[in-house]
XYZ file of C-alpha atoms in Angstrom:
464
model
C 17.875 17.876 -33.639
C 17.260 16.100 -30.055
C 18.372 12.612 -30.958
C 21.323 13.862 -32.740
C 22.711 14.738 -29.261
C 24.831 12.233 -27.789
C 23.421 10.315 -24.869
C 25.076 10.984 -21.461
C 27.903 8.589 -20.585
C 31.644 8.600 -18.477
C 34.061 6.829 -20.342
C 36.576 7.089 -17.846
C 34.357 6.063 -14.712
C 33.764 2.908 -16.948
C 37.444 2.332 -17.641
C 38.426 2.843 -13.393
C 35.491 0.273 -12.567
C 36.513 -2.175 -14.959
C 40.316 -1.642 -14.554
C 39.789 -2.357 -10.702
C 37.379 -5.238 -11.034
C 40.093 -7.051 -12.851
C 42.192 -7.105 -9.971
C 40.283 -6.923 -6.796
C 37.661 -9.345 -5.927
C 35.781 -6.656 -3.538
C 35.570 -4.839 -6.448
C 33.966 -7.125 -7.959
C 31.463 -7.420 -5.218
C 30.507 -3.509 -5.245
C 29.998 -3.606 -8.954
C 27.781 -6.262 -8.972
C 25.851 -4.593 -6.388
C 25.461 -1.312 -7.922
C 25.490 -2.069 -12.154
C 24.111 -4.066 -14.835
C 25.512 -4.763 -17.662
C 23.386 -2.343 -19.505
C 24.788 0.516 -17.517
C 27.811 0.779 -19.392
C 27.756 2.771 -22.386
C 30.862 1.413 -24.094
C 29.853 -2.278 -26.055
C 33.403 -3.194 -25.234
C 32.924 -2.265 -21.636
C 29.775 -4.409 -21.660
C 31.399 -7.620 -22.908
C 33.970 -7.552 -20.511
C 32.107 -6.712 -17.341
C 29.705 -9.806 -18.137
C 33.392 -11.921 -18.511
C 34.690 -11.059 -14.974
C 31.293 -11.817 -13.711
C 31.265 -15.285 -15.286
C 34.557 -15.983 -14.013
C 34.100 -14.598 -10.574
C 30.800 -16.906 -10.077
C 33.104 -19.959 -10.986
C 35.385 -18.756 -8.458
C 38.107 -18.305 -10.830
C 40.754 -16.072 -9.986
C 40.345 -12.489 -12.631
C 43.631 -10.908 -13.853
C 45.571 -10.092 -17.348
C 46.105 -13.931 -17.715
C 42.555 -15.778 -17.217
C 40.603 -12.835 -18.895
C 41.944 -12.345 -21.965
C 41.652 -16.554 -22.191
C 38.157 -16.502 -21.475
C 37.727 -13.715 -23.677
C 38.988 -15.545 -26.473
C 37.984 -18.819 -25.578
C 34.210 -17.135 -26.128
C 35.260 -15.783 -29.556
C 34.833 -11.999 -27.702
C 38.141 -11.185 -26.923
C 38.396 -8.551 -30.180
C 35.032 -6.959 -29.582
C 36.579 -6.487 -25.940
C 39.099 -4.273 -27.624
C 42.142 -7.096 -27.636
C 44.908 -8.021 -25.058
C 46.026 -4.512 -25.280
C 42.738 -2.614 -24.205
C 42.783 -4.844 -21.204
C 46.143 -3.754 -20.017
C 45.320 -0.173 -20.827
C 41.871 -0.641 -17.864
C 43.734 -2.503 -15.458
C 46.666 0.238 -15.353
C 43.383 2.263 -14.276
C 42.923 0.429 -11.127
C 41.726 2.389 -8.402
C 41.126 1.354 -4.609
C 37.725 0.066 -3.686
C 36.361 2.963 -2.352
C 36.619 5.126 -5.698
C 34.951 1.966 -7.384
C 31.475 2.507 -5.614
C 31.922 6.524 -6.556
C 32.479 5.772 -10.227
C 29.878 2.836 -9.965
C 27.714 5.709 -9.173
C 28.413 8.072 -11.744
C 28.082 4.799 -14.216
C 24.390 4.524 -12.598
C 23.234 8.017 -12.725
C 24.280 8.267 -16.540
C 22.639 5.394 -17.510
C 19.375 6.661 -15.306
C 19.789 10.057 -17.806
C 19.969 7.745 -20.959
C 16.955 6.014 -19.761
C 15.028 9.140 -18.734
C 15.929 10.436 -22.093
C 14.473 7.332 -24.477
C 11.648 7.661 -22.311
C 11.259 10.828 -23.229
C 11.224 9.882 -26.989
C 9.223 7.332 -26.705
C 6.401 9.583 -24.774
C 6.644 12.050 -27.380
C 5.733 8.953 -30.163
C 2.839 7.526 -28.079
C 1.075 10.841 -27.542
C 1.314 11.603 -31.210
C 0.136 8.292 -32.306
C -3.172 8.948 -30.547
C -2.438 6.178 -27.817
C -5.018 6.453 -24.971
C -3.908 9.258 -22.156
C -4.561 7.234 -19.326
C -3.197 4.070 -20.051
C 0.025 6.397 -20.978
C -0.249 8.160 -17.947
C -0.215 4.761 -16.153
C 2.883 2.917 -18.236
C 5.180 5.886 -17.871
C 4.580 6.378 -14.153
C 5.310 2.763 -13.420
C 8.456 3.679 -15.456
C 9.767 6.165 -13.705
C 9.125 4.830 -10.660
C 11.441 2.051 -11.980
C 14.192 4.614 -13.216
C 13.706 6.660 -9.320
C 15.140 3.263 -7.600
C 17.680 2.221 -10.010
C 21.031 1.771 -9.205
C 19.703 2.475 -5.572
C 22.214 0.113 -3.369
C 21.285 -0.552 -0.083
C 23.565 -1.512 2.792
C 23.193 -4.506 5.300
C 22.072 -3.325 8.712
C 24.403 -5.458 11.553
C 22.074 -6.795 14.147
C 23.257 -4.870 16.934
C 21.785 -2.057 15.236
C 18.413 -3.821 14.807
C 18.272 -5.151 18.430
C 18.348 -1.267 19.695
C 15.438 -0.662 17.114
C 13.643 -4.029 18.697
C 14.197 -2.659 22.294
C 13.296 0.780 21.934
C 10.144 0.049 20.221
C 9.604 -2.318 23.110
C 9.664 0.199 25.497
C 7.596 2.140 24.195
C 5.115 -0.708 23.788
C 5.441 -0.726 27.026
C 5.488 2.517 28.456
C 2.063 2.927 26.066
C 0.555 -0.323 28.078
C 1.632 1.203 31.424
C -0.709 4.272 30.293
C -3.834 1.653 29.897
C -2.865 1.835 26.280
C -2.512 -2.221 25.385
C -1.767 -1.919 21.515
C 1.013 -0.611 19.551
C -0.781 1.396 17.108
C -2.820 4.159 16.443
C -6.932 4.121 18.259
C -8.861 3.321 15.393
C -12.156 3.889 18.013
C -13.128 0.568 18.535
C -11.486 -0.927 21.614
C -12.076 -4.689 20.561
C -10.788 -4.008 16.870
C -8.214 -1.990 18.564
C -7.373 -5.497 20.378
C -7.116 -7.819 17.326
C -5.415 -5.302 14.745
C -2.793 -4.271 17.648
C -4.396 -0.204 16.669
C -3.494 0.904 13.541
C 0.472 0.069 12.867
C 2.015 1.941 10.685
C 3.284 0.877 7.134
C -0.019 -1.413 7.235
C -2.612 -2.515 4.869
C -5.731 -3.562 6.416
C -9.271 -4.161 4.084
C -12.329 -3.950 5.684
C -14.916 -6.084 3.814
C -18.182 -6.432 3.243
C -21.606 -6.973 0.922
C -23.528 -3.579 -0.696
C -24.538 -1.629 2.362
C -23.757 -3.867 5.231
C -21.737 -0.357 6.796
C -18.086 -0.860 5.310
C -17.994 2.913 4.148
C -19.506 4.443 7.759
C -16.940 1.893 9.739
C -14.291 3.359 7.640
C -15.386 6.693 8.369
C -15.358 6.188 11.897
C -11.905 5.181 12.402
C -11.103 7.872 10.242
C -12.918 10.030 12.387
C -11.176 8.595 15.581
C -7.900 9.323 13.903
C -8.504 13.027 13.127
C -10.060 13.926 16.440
C -7.185 12.878 17.924
C -5.169 15.407 15.979
C -3.569 12.994 13.324
C -3.416 13.943 9.732
C -6.463 11.696 7.393
C -6.591 11.543 4.163
C -9.210 10.077 2.522
C -9.820 8.759 -1.417
C -13.453 8.688 -2.164
C -14.092 6.733 -5.242
C -17.602 6.147 -5.002
C -19.336 8.995 -3.625
C -19.162 12.893 -4.102
C -17.070 14.596 -1.269
C -20.153 16.471 -0.023
C -21.665 13.012 0.834
C -18.643 12.193 3.011
C -18.623 15.626 4.369
C -22.459 14.924 4.939
C -21.481 11.623 6.699
C -18.583 12.901 9.317
C -20.397 15.445 10.177
C -23.405 13.442 11.000
C -21.473 11.036 12.998
C -18.949 13.920 14.556
C -22.022 15.376 16.271
C -24.130 11.914 16.496
C -26.971 12.969 14.866
C -30.083 10.831 13.186
C -29.253 10.710 9.379
C -33.102 10.883 8.094
C -32.962 14.399 9.720
C -29.916 15.799 8.654
C -30.540 14.163 5.106
C -34.259 16.082 5.051
C -33.169 19.524 6.732
C -35.069 18.564 9.754
C -32.883 18.686 12.627
C -34.640 19.451 15.936
C -32.767 22.269 17.844
C -31.002 20.679 20.450
C -29.274 18.500 17.612
C -28.985 21.673 15.611
C -27.611 23.454 18.053
C -25.386 20.389 18.850
C -23.764 19.860 15.873
C -23.619 24.368 15.435
C -21.412 23.884 18.533
C -19.265 21.607 17.442
C -16.506 23.849 16.986
C -14.092 20.787 16.241
C -15.303 19.735 13.263
C -14.461 22.271 10.458
C -11.189 21.911 11.999
C -10.716 17.913 11.523
C -7.484 17.401 9.925
C -9.118 15.240 6.918
C -8.017 16.151 3.287
C -10.758 14.464 0.726
C -10.212 13.040 -2.801
C -13.236 12.749 -4.560
C -12.401 11.605 -8.258
C -11.676 7.657 -9.644
C -7.540 8.348 -9.534
C -5.607 5.292 -10.627
C -2.642 3.732 -8.928
C -0.106 6.296 -10.404
C -2.950 9.331 -9.961
C -2.928 8.420 -5.977
C 0.844 7.619 -5.427
C 1.260 11.329 -6.627
C -1.111 12.856 -4.798
C 0.335 10.865 -1.505
C 3.994 12.289 -2.276
C 2.678 15.821 -2.824
C 0.909 15.811 0.951
C 3.585 13.073 2.500
C 6.341 16.484 1.647
C 3.925 18.924 3.319
C 2.890 17.383 6.394
C 2.828 13.399 7.908
C -0.207 11.426 7.517
C -1.443 9.078 10.189
C -4.084 7.073 8.258
C -4.807 7.023 4.343
C -8.689 5.781 3.553
C -9.977 4.140 0.381
C -13.429 3.786 -0.607
C -13.169 1.184 -2.551
C -10.275 -0.802 -3.207
C -12.533 -2.943 -6.528
C -13.044 0.892 -7.895
C -9.644 1.893 -8.367
C -8.773 1.965 -11.941
C -6.306 -1.050 -13.338
C -3.892 -0.866 -15.829
C -6.490 -3.025 -18.325
C -5.161 -6.223 -18.178
C -7.186 -9.779 -19.700
C -9.460 -9.746 -16.757
C -11.018 -7.890 -13.983
C -9.400 -10.244 -11.380
C -5.841 -9.537 -12.963
C -6.878 -5.902 -12.452
C -7.916 -6.103 -8.664
C -4.680 -8.375 -8.169
C -2.550 -5.418 -9.302
C -4.333 -2.757 -7.942
C -3.843 -5.011 -4.408
C -0.355 -5.518 -4.828
C 0.233 -1.853 -5.300
C -1.656 -0.554 -2.365
C 0.420 -2.737 -0.521
C 3.421 -1.280 -1.938
C 2.001 2.009 -1.022
C 1.652 0.993 2.612
C 5.647 0.036 2.648
C 6.069 3.557 0.688
C 4.627 5.948 2.548
C 4.026 6.316 6.319
C 1.056 6.067 8.472
C -1.691 3.055 8.043
C -3.658 2.360 4.473
C -7.353 1.325 5.408
C -8.798 -0.220 2.108
C -12.604 -1.290 1.937
C -14.008 -3.182 -0.141
C -16.572 -5.176 -1.595
C -17.220 -8.910 -0.786
C -19.075 -11.279 -4.024
C -22.958 -12.508 -3.673
C -21.585 -15.680 -1.723
C -22.601 -14.351 1.661
C -26.171 -13.839 0.828
C -27.275 -17.359 -0.346
C -25.739 -18.987 2.711
C -28.172 -19.330 5.580
C -26.561 -17.234 8.194
C -25.274 -14.951 6.019
C -21.542 -15.230 7.739
C -19.208 -14.054 5.627
C -15.759 -15.767 4.762
C -12.255 -14.919 3.137
C -12.943 -16.871 0.163
C -16.039 -14.253 -0.671
C -12.557 -12.485 -1.790
C -11.233 -14.527 -3.742
C -12.857 -13.349 -7.142
C -11.137 -9.650 -6.799
C -7.594 -10.767 -7.264
C -5.259 -11.503 -4.347
C -6.389 -9.444 -1.817
C -6.037 -11.252 1.368
C -2.455 -12.105 0.113
C -1.467 -8.623 -0.263
C -3.546 -7.397 2.714
C -1.501 -7.361 6.437
C -5.105 -7.344 8.118
C -8.445 -8.773 6.696
C -11.573 -7.479 8.204
C -14.919 -8.919 7.075
C -18.013 -7.371 8.506
C -21.574 -8.917 9.599
C -24.702 -7.564 10.198
C -27.490 -10.750 10.169
C -29.929 -8.043 11.107
C -29.861 -6.414 7.797
C -31.093 -9.412 6.102
C -34.750 -9.958 6.370
C -34.833 -13.384 6.421
C -32.386 -13.371 9.557
C -35.148 -11.182 10.920
C -37.646 -13.320 9.954
C -36.565 -16.708 11.744
C -35.402 -14.519 14.992
C -38.722 -13.186 15.057
C -40.687 -16.815 15.127
C -38.106 -18.144 17.629
C -39.950 -18.516 20.992
C -36.906 -16.544 22.788
C -36.446 -14.950 19.610
C -34.973 -10.983 20.554
C -35.262 -8.836 16.849
C -34.496 -5.611 18.683
C -30.995 -7.545 19.837
C -30.599 -8.852 16.405
C -30.290 -5.472 14.891
C -27.992 -3.892 16.983
C -25.638 -7.209 16.628
C -22.620 -6.627 15.009
C -19.133 -7.799 14.275
C -15.942 -7.962 12.284
C -14.223 -11.564 11.598
C -10.655 -10.976 11.537
C -9.857 -13.201 9.052
C -6.396 -12.366 8.962
C -3.780 -10.111 11.341
C -0.391 -9.641 11.030
C 0.209 -8.542 14.588
C -2.366 -10.098 16.728
C -4.653 -13.085 16.508
C -7.854 -13.785 14.413
C -11.356 -13.866 16.080
C -14.751 -11.897 16.236
C -14.288 -8.113 17.259
C -17.440 -7.321 18.436
C -19.302 -4.282 17.569
C -22.688 -3.147 18.055
C -24.816 -1.500 15.122
C -26.828 1.495 16.154
C -29.741 1.950 13.906
C -31.598 4.574 14.690
C -27.925 6.555 13.772
C -26.944 4.211 11.078
C -23.039 4.007 13.038
C -21.318 1.031 14.822
C -20.096 1.685 18.578
C -18.623 -0.645 20.730
C -20.621 -3.030 21.995
C -20.236 -2.205 25.849
C -20.714 1.779 25.370
C -24.948 0.970 23.862
C -25.937 -2.897 24.686
C -25.465 -4.317 28.269
C -24.712 -7.756 28.680
C -27.982 -9.309 29.343
C -29.151 -7.685 25.828
C -26.660 -8.961 23.478
C -27.084 -11.309 21.025
C -25.065 -14.579 21.512
C -23.080 -15.084 18.112
C -24.136 -19.291 18.718
C -27.864 -18.163 19.007
C -27.732 -17.002 15.609
C -26.850 -20.342 14.663
C -29.333 -22.006 16.043
């Protein structure tokens, strides 16, 4: 019975828009910005709309002489209702302001028809026993398309843009005067703040590394720094359950020995330090632990954003996000990377996506990762605003052995050596952000905070 209901439409609004377009060039431009031919319900109106836009694009006048002639030349005049119907439309012409109002009415009716048809198709797909995850992915995208259909974005005059730029600069200048020489949030590492300009709003940063090098640790340390400053953080963990992520965060926050914490053998001093950390239970961190696809992730982000602002979204890790099931893993990951960039623009806060590098770095003598190591994983480097590759030569036994054989070798310094190679950066330079790996605690810290200058391992020496 539902299929017999007449779909949403408004013929009066359609007539009013076309009538105005026949005589007013401004009305043509306004209608063309808001409407497409499929938005018109009446088939006659679709033909007339297309013909008016054709005349306009050819820089020809649109009136009751040129329009019927053009329709006749294309054998469309009778299908469009004839000259009498065109005259009837012209008699209903209104002002430019009315055109915009009526065009939005037409657009909304068109969206209702689209959603109605989508609903019928959804029911059919469900009854045909199609894959639920595939259905959810497809319909989430189609619904998102419907949500932006018909939206008209007005241009912004440059004097307003100038005002916004000047205000943003003054805010940065004030931060510099306060000793904060970067625009975004403090990520917890001075050298990373320098290269990334802090964690800036609406940006996507990808931190990538080989397995077990420390990408999750670095991501959680950045999340902890943001949360400790009182900002909301959301973590999507696709690899580990939430309890493991919780263990990690608590250990980092209280500076606990990972082995003792894992085995329940903390000494009394460490245990008391951990239990006295009143801030830990109050950290504004929300964790989602199941493998969510992009539509599900976007839905969660929309729900959270309605209740509180989020400063940092952390995803661990990118290649584990289920794709739409395209021809290859490369295409799936490319889709995910593009969607994460769209998400970073859509939602306030900084998006930090951790990623896995391929095995190419393992086969190099110096083990240095390169941007090319991401290319087997879709177009991540094109989608991200910033890309950082973690380098820890002390992780590799071959590098440790080679260092121990040097006359002036310093294995301890090699084990501490860590860098994030910033290979792409939107708001700053590329280069090597020097960090320090603390072996007995299994976390990163700023180089200067633990290792004195004379004990740091010079990057050039590693390649001798």
